[in-house]
PDB file of C-alpha atoms in Angstrom:
ATOM      1  CA  MET A 172     -18.544   1.569  18.912  1.00 61.00           C
ATOM      2  CA  THR A 173     -18.244  -1.246  15.955  1.00 84.00           C
ATOM      3  CA  TYR A 174     -15.047  -1.676  13.720  1.00 89.00           C
ATOM      4  CA  ALA A 175     -14.534  -3.359  10.875  1.00 92.00           C
ATOM      5  CA  GLU A 176     -11.375  -4.356   8.983  1.00 93.00           C
ATOM      6  CA  LEU A 177     -10.662  -3.423   5.893  1.00 94.00           C
ATOM      7  CA  ALA A 178      -7.138  -5.424   4.783  1.00 93.00           C
ATOM      8  CA  VAL A 179      -6.911  -8.717   5.796  1.00 94.00           C
ATOM      9  CA  THR A 180      -4.777 -11.198   4.318  1.00 95.00           C
ATOM     10  CA  THR A 181      -4.504 -14.534   4.714  1.00 95.00           C
ATOM     11  CA  ASN A 182      -1.647 -17.014   3.576  1.00 91.00           C
ATOM     12  CA  PHE A 183      -2.750 -16.946   0.037  1.00 89.00           C
ATOM     13  CA  SER A 184      -0.352 -14.187  -0.529  1.00 87.00           C
ATOM     14  CA  PHE A 185       2.453 -15.875   0.188  1.00 76.00           C
ATOM     15  CA  LEU A 186       5.242 -14.868   2.368  1.00 70.00           C
ATOM     16  CA  ARG A 187       2.414 -12.471   3.645  1.00 80.00           C
ATOM     17  CA  GLY A 188      -0.514 -13.749   5.838  1.00 79.00           C
ATOM     18  CA  ALA A 189      -0.138 -16.773   7.216  1.00 84.00           C
ATOM     19  CA  SER A 190      -4.377 -17.247   8.433  1.00 90.00           C
ATOM     20  CA  HIS A 191      -6.317 -19.663   6.280  1.00 92.00           C
ATOM     21  CA  PRO A 192     -10.239 -16.994   5.292  1.00 95.00           C
ATOM     22  CA  ALA A 193     -12.277 -19.237   7.243  1.00 95.00           C
ATOM     23  CA  ASP A 194     -10.223 -19.582  10.102  1.00 96.00           C
ATOM     24  CA  LEU A 195      -9.877 -15.459   9.936  1.00 96.00           C
ATOM     25  CA  VAL A 196     -13.792 -15.331   9.234  1.00 96.00           C
ATOM     26  CA  GLU A 197     -14.407 -17.633  11.971  1.00 96.00           C
ATOM     27  CA  ARG A 198     -12.796 -15.735  14.452  1.00 96.00           C
ATOM     28  CA  ALA A 199     -13.695 -12.108  13.611  1.00 96.00           C
ATOM     29  CA  ALA A 200     -17.245 -13.715  13.888  1.00 95.00           C
ATOM     30  CA  GLU A 201     -16.189 -15.028  17.322  1.00 94.00           C
ATOM     31  CA  LEU A 202     -14.637 -11.322  18.787  1.00 94.00           C
ATOM     32  CA  GLY A 203     -18.176  -9.549  17.389  1.00 93.00           C
ATOM     33  CA  ILE A 204     -16.848  -7.940  14.250  1.00 95.00           C
ATOM     34  CA  ALA A 205     -18.983  -5.713  12.544  1.00 96.00           C
ATOM     35  CA  ALA A 206     -16.345  -6.788   8.812  1.00 97.00           C
ATOM     36  CA  ILE A 207     -13.515  -8.855   7.647  1.00 97.00           C
ATOM     37  CA  GLY A 208     -12.350  -7.153   3.939  1.00 96.00           C
ATOM     38  CA  ILE A 209     -10.224 -10.101   2.736  1.00 96.00           C
ATOM     39  CA  THR A 210      -7.416  -8.322   0.096  1.00 96.00           C
ATOM     40  CA  ASP A 211      -4.672 -10.525  -0.750  1.00 96.00           C
ATOM     41  CA  ARG A 212      -2.149  -8.920  -2.838  1.00 96.00           C
ATOM     42  CA  ASN A 213      -3.012  -8.986  -6.594  1.00 97.00           C
ATOM     43  CA  THR A 214      -4.897 -11.831  -5.793  1.00 96.00           C
ATOM     44  CA  LEU A 215      -9.280 -13.783  -5.039  1.00 96.00           C
ATOM     45  CA  ALA A 216      -7.225 -16.552  -3.567  1.00 93.00           C
ATOM     46  CA  GLY A 217      -8.600 -16.497  -0.328  1.00 92.00           C
ATOM     47  CA  VAL A 218     -12.187 -15.346  -1.176  1.00 93.00           C
ATOM     48  CA  VAL A 219     -14.203 -18.385  -2.057  1.00 93.00           C
ATOM     49  CA  ARG A 220     -12.954 -19.781   0.960  1.00 95.00           C
ATOM     50  CA  ALA A 221     -13.970 -16.772   3.134  1.00 96.00           C
ATOM     51  CA  HIS A 222     -16.917 -16.750   1.066  1.00 95.00           C
ATOM     52  CA  GLU A 223     -17.628 -20.632   2.503  1.00 96.00           C
ATOM     53  CA  ALA A 224     -16.831 -19.592   5.219  1.00 96.00           C
ATOM     54  CA  TRP A 225     -19.031 -17.316   6.305  1.00 96.00           C
ATOM     55  CA  LYS A 226     -22.043 -19.232   4.405  1.00 95.00           C
ATOM     56  CA  LYS A 227     -21.771 -21.396   7.126  1.00 95.00           C
ATOM     57  CA  LEU A 228     -21.793 -18.386  10.069  1.00 94.00           C
ATOM     58  CA  GLU A 229     -25.361 -18.625  11.801  1.00 88.00           C
ATOM     59  CA  ASP A 230     -27.368 -16.102  13.615  1.00 86.00           C
ATOM     60  CA  THR A 231     -24.340 -13.786  13.066  1.00 88.00           C
ATOM     61  CA  PRO A 232     -24.124 -10.263  12.105  1.00 93.00           C
ATOM     62  CA  LEU A 233     -20.307 -10.405   9.808  1.00 95.00           C
ATOM     63  CA  LYS A 234     -20.405  -9.010   6.786  1.00 96.00           C
ATOM     64  CA  LEU A 235     -17.816 -10.687   4.289  1.00 97.00           C
ATOM     65  CA  LEU A 236     -16.173  -7.799   2.228  1.00 97.00           C
ATOM     66  CA  ILE A 237     -14.515  -9.761  -1.194  1.00 96.00           C
ATOM     67  CA  GLY A 238     -11.250  -6.919  -2.630  1.00 97.00           C
ATOM     68  CA  ALA A 239      -7.818  -7.796  -3.525  1.00 97.00           C
ATOM     69  CA  ARG A 240      -5.527  -5.162  -2.675  1.00 97.00           C
ATOM     70  CA  LEU A 241      -3.498  -4.103  -6.071  1.00 98.00           C
ATOM     71  CA  VAL A 242       0.363  -4.131  -5.851  1.00 97.00           C
ATOM     72  CA  PHE A 243       2.200  -1.353  -8.667  1.00 97.00           C
ATOM     73  CA  ARG A 244       5.459  -1.337 -10.670  1.00 96.00           C
ATOM     74  CA  ASP A 245       4.735   1.851 -11.488  1.00 93.00           C
ATOM     75  CA  GLY A 246       5.178   3.449  -8.110  1.00 91.00           C
ATOM     76  CA  THR A 247       1.618   3.171  -7.026  1.00 94.00           C
ATOM     77  CA  PRO A 248       0.851   3.103  -3.678  1.00 95.00           C
ATOM     78  CA  ASP A 249      -1.055   0.057  -2.834  1.00 96.00           C
ATOM     79  CA  ILE A 250      -4.639  -0.229  -3.078  1.00 97.00           C
ATOM     80  CA  LEU A 251      -7.508  -1.667  -1.428  1.00 97.00           C
ATOM     81  CA  ALA A 252     -10.171  -2.546  -4.297  1.00 98.00           C
ATOM     82  CA  TYR A 253     -13.766  -3.531  -2.950  1.00 98.00           C
ATOM     83  CA  PRO A 254     -16.379  -4.450  -6.628  1.00 98.00           C
ATOM     84  CA  LYS A 255     -19.324  -3.291  -6.042  1.00 97.00           C
ATOM     85  CA  ASP A 256     -21.324  -5.460  -7.960  1.00 97.00           C
ATOM     86  CA  ARG A 257     -21.077  -8.663  -9.813  1.00 97.00           C
ATOM     87  CA  LYS A 258     -19.850  -6.786 -13.211  1.00 98.00           C
ATOM     88  CA  ALA A 259     -17.211  -4.857 -10.759  1.00 98.00           C
ATOM     89  CA  TYR A 260     -16.202  -8.089  -9.925  1.00 97.00           C
ATOM     90  CA  ALA A 261     -16.095  -8.947 -13.787  1.00 98.00           C
ATOM     91  CA  ARG A 262     -13.831  -5.940 -14.492  1.00 98.00           C
ATOM     92  CA  LEU A 263     -11.322  -6.604 -10.806  1.00 98.00           C
ATOM     93  CA  CYS A 264     -10.539 -10.335 -12.292  1.00 97.00           C
ATOM     94  CA  ARG A 265     -10.101  -8.553 -16.088  1.00 98.00           C
ATOM     95  CA  LEU A 266      -7.844  -6.023 -14.847  1.00 98.00           C
ATOM     96  CA  LEU A 267      -5.668  -9.120 -12.337  1.00 98.00           C
ATOM     97  CA  SER A 268      -5.333 -11.565 -14.950  1.00 97.00           C
ATOM     98  CA  ILE A 269      -3.586  -8.460 -18.250  1.00 97.00           C
ATOM     99  CA  GLY A 270      -2.113  -8.438 -15.292  1.00 98.00           C
ATOM    100  CA  LYS A 271      -0.658 -11.488 -13.952  1.00 97.00           C
ATOM    101  CA  LEU A 272      -0.358 -11.691 -18.007  1.00 97.00           C
ATOM    102  CA  ARG A 273       2.330  -9.834 -18.970  1.00 96.00           C
ATOM    103  CA  ALA A 274       4.411 -10.601 -15.698  1.00 96.00           C
ATOM    104  CA  PRO A 275       6.447 -14.395 -15.273  1.00 96.00           C
ATOM    105  CA  LYS A 276       4.903 -17.441 -13.697  1.00 93.00           C
ATOM    106  CA  GLY A 277       3.883 -16.220  -9.419  1.00 90.00           C
ATOM    107  CA  GLU A 278       4.013 -12.106 -10.141  1.00 94.00           C
ATOM    108  CA  CYS A 279       1.976  -9.425 -11.440  1.00 96.00           C
ATOM    109  CA  PHE A 280       2.482  -5.622 -13.295  1.00 98.00           C
ATOM    110  CA  LEU A 281       0.298  -3.590 -13.025  1.00 98.00           C
ATOM    111  CA  ASP A 282      -0.110   0.263 -13.753  1.00 97.00           C
ATOM    112  CA  LEU A 283      -2.019   2.640 -11.701  1.00 96.00           C
ATOM    113  CA  ALA A 284      -2.986   3.324 -16.074  1.00 96.00           C
ATOM    114  CA  ASP A 285      -4.284  -0.102 -15.959  1.00 97.00           C
ATOM    115  CA  LEU A 286      -6.461   0.542 -12.522  1.00 97.00           C
ATOM    116  CA  LYS A 287      -7.726   3.189 -14.613  1.00 96.00           C
ATOM    117  CA  GLU A 288      -9.248   1.880 -17.403  1.00 96.00           C
ATOM    118  CA  TYR A 289     -10.427  -0.945 -14.963  1.00 97.00           C
ATOM    119  CA  ARG A 290     -11.697   1.074 -11.935  1.00 96.00           C
ATOM    120  CA  ARG A 291     -15.527   1.094 -12.960  1.00 96.00           C
ATOM    121  CA  GLY A 292     -17.550   0.292  -9.792  1.00 97.00           C
ATOM    122  CA  LEU A 293     -14.547  -0.395  -7.306  1.00 97.00           C
ATOM    123  CA  LEU A 294     -13.780   1.306  -3.965  1.00 97.00           C
ATOM    124  CA  LEU A 295     -10.723   1.913  -3.094  1.00 97.00           C
ATOM    125  CA  ILE A 296      -8.558   2.642  -0.550  1.00 96.00           C
ATOM    126  CA  VAL A 297      -5.472   4.074  -0.997  1.00 95.00           C
ATOM    127  CA  MET A 298      -2.540   3.049   1.207  1.00 93.00           C
ATOM    128  CA  PRO A 299       0.375   4.734   1.413  1.00 89.00           C
ATOM    129  CA  ALA A 300       3.243   4.532   4.244  1.00 81.00           C
ATOM    130  CA  ASN A 301       3.800   8.238   3.959  1.00 77.00           C
ATOM    131  CA  PRO A 302       0.160   9.972   2.711  1.00 74.00           C
ATOM    132  CA  GLU A 303       1.592  12.877  -0.030  1.00 77.00           C
ATOM    133  CA  ASP A 304       2.479   9.602  -1.666  1.00 80.00           C
ATOM    134  CA  ALA A 305      -0.847   9.089  -2.740  1.00 83.00           C
ATOM    135  CA  LYS A 306      -1.517  12.259  -3.697  1.00 84.00           C
ATOM    136  CA  LEU A 307      -1.036  11.282  -7.472  1.00 85.00           C
ATOM    137  CA  ALA A 308      -3.806   7.698  -7.134  1.00 88.00           C
ATOM    138  CA  LEU A 309      -6.186   9.811  -5.221  1.00 87.00           C
ATOM    139  CA  SER A 310      -7.242  12.634  -7.195  1.00 87.00           C
ATOM    140  CA  SER A 311      -7.221  10.733 -10.628  1.00 90.00           C
ATOM    141  CA  LEU A 312      -9.073   7.789  -9.718  1.00 93.00           C
ATOM    142  CA  GLY A 313     -11.793  10.040  -8.778  1.00 88.00           C
ATOM    143  CA  ARG A 314     -15.007   9.221  -6.644  1.00 90.00           C
ATOM    144  CA  ASP A 315     -15.301   6.270  -4.925  1.00 93.00           C
ATOM    145  CA  THR A 316     -12.055   6.025  -3.814  1.00 93.00           C
ATOM    146  CA  TRP A 317     -10.466   6.796  -0.014  1.00 92.00           C
ATOM    147  CA  LEU A 318      -6.949   7.520   2.050  1.00 87.00           C
ATOM    148  CA  ALA A 319      -6.438   5.492   4.619  1.00 87.00           C
ATOM    149  CA  ALA A 320      -4.141   6.457   6.993  1.00 74.00           C
ATOM    150  CA  SER A 321      -2.035   5.126   9.495  1.00 72.00           C
ATOM    151  CA  MET A 322      -1.439   7.467  12.752  1.00 73.00           C
ATOM    152  CA  LEU A 323       2.210   7.767  13.658  1.00 75.00           C
ATOM    153  CA  TYR A 324       1.527   9.267  17.209  1.00 82.00           C
ATOM    154  CA  THR A 325       5.161  10.921  16.571  1.00 84.00           C
ATOM    155  CA  GLY A 326       3.192  14.563  16.977  1.00 86.00           C
ATOM    156  CA  GLU A 327       3.175  15.265  13.694  1.00 80.00           C
ATOM    157  CA  ASP A 328      -0.061  12.822  12.537  1.00 79.00           C
ATOM    158  CA  ARG A 329      -2.485  16.358  11.822  1.00 81.00           C
ATOM    159  CA  ARG A 330       0.358  17.745   9.946  1.00 80.00           C
ATOM    160  CA  ARG A 331       0.900  14.393   7.617  1.00 72.00           C
ATOM    161  CA  LEU A 332      -2.654  14.217   7.194  1.00 72.00           C
ATOM    162  CA  LYS A 333      -3.451  18.343   6.486  1.00 75.00           C
ATOM    163  CA  ILE A 334      -1.248  18.228   3.579  1.00 70.00           C
ATOM    164  CA  LEU A 335      -3.956  15.879   1.639  1.00 60.00           C
ATOM    165  CA  LYS A 336      -6.797  18.199   2.098  1.00 60.00           C
TER     166      LYS A 336
END
């Protein structure tokens, strides 16, 4: 069975991640993980060092996934955004720049409407605390959008997830 970690936060997400991107990539390769997705909070800052470390690895099947964790000010759940190609990467950079330009230094103000405008070519994973909170985002973002749901093991998981069908 293969395992991929899609929501890795590095020390470039202030007060949220502690490990350096290179260390995370190297350790993922050591553990035989199939893929690691670097997704820092409203930034792509960690992906450069992760990519440099990944290029130095020899004969590893580890895939490095480049993305960002989009955090919104309008109540939209966090969304992981992975660009499919260079043009989508440029749109993701533009989206993050827009959010940073309208916010005080060190912050990023994004709304779901911003993502809708720049979403072409992005693979999206909606990460709600409660699956019911994801309905609006899932219905408005369309294809190439998935739901990430944590299993709470309280006996209510099937009921919680069935709501989204």
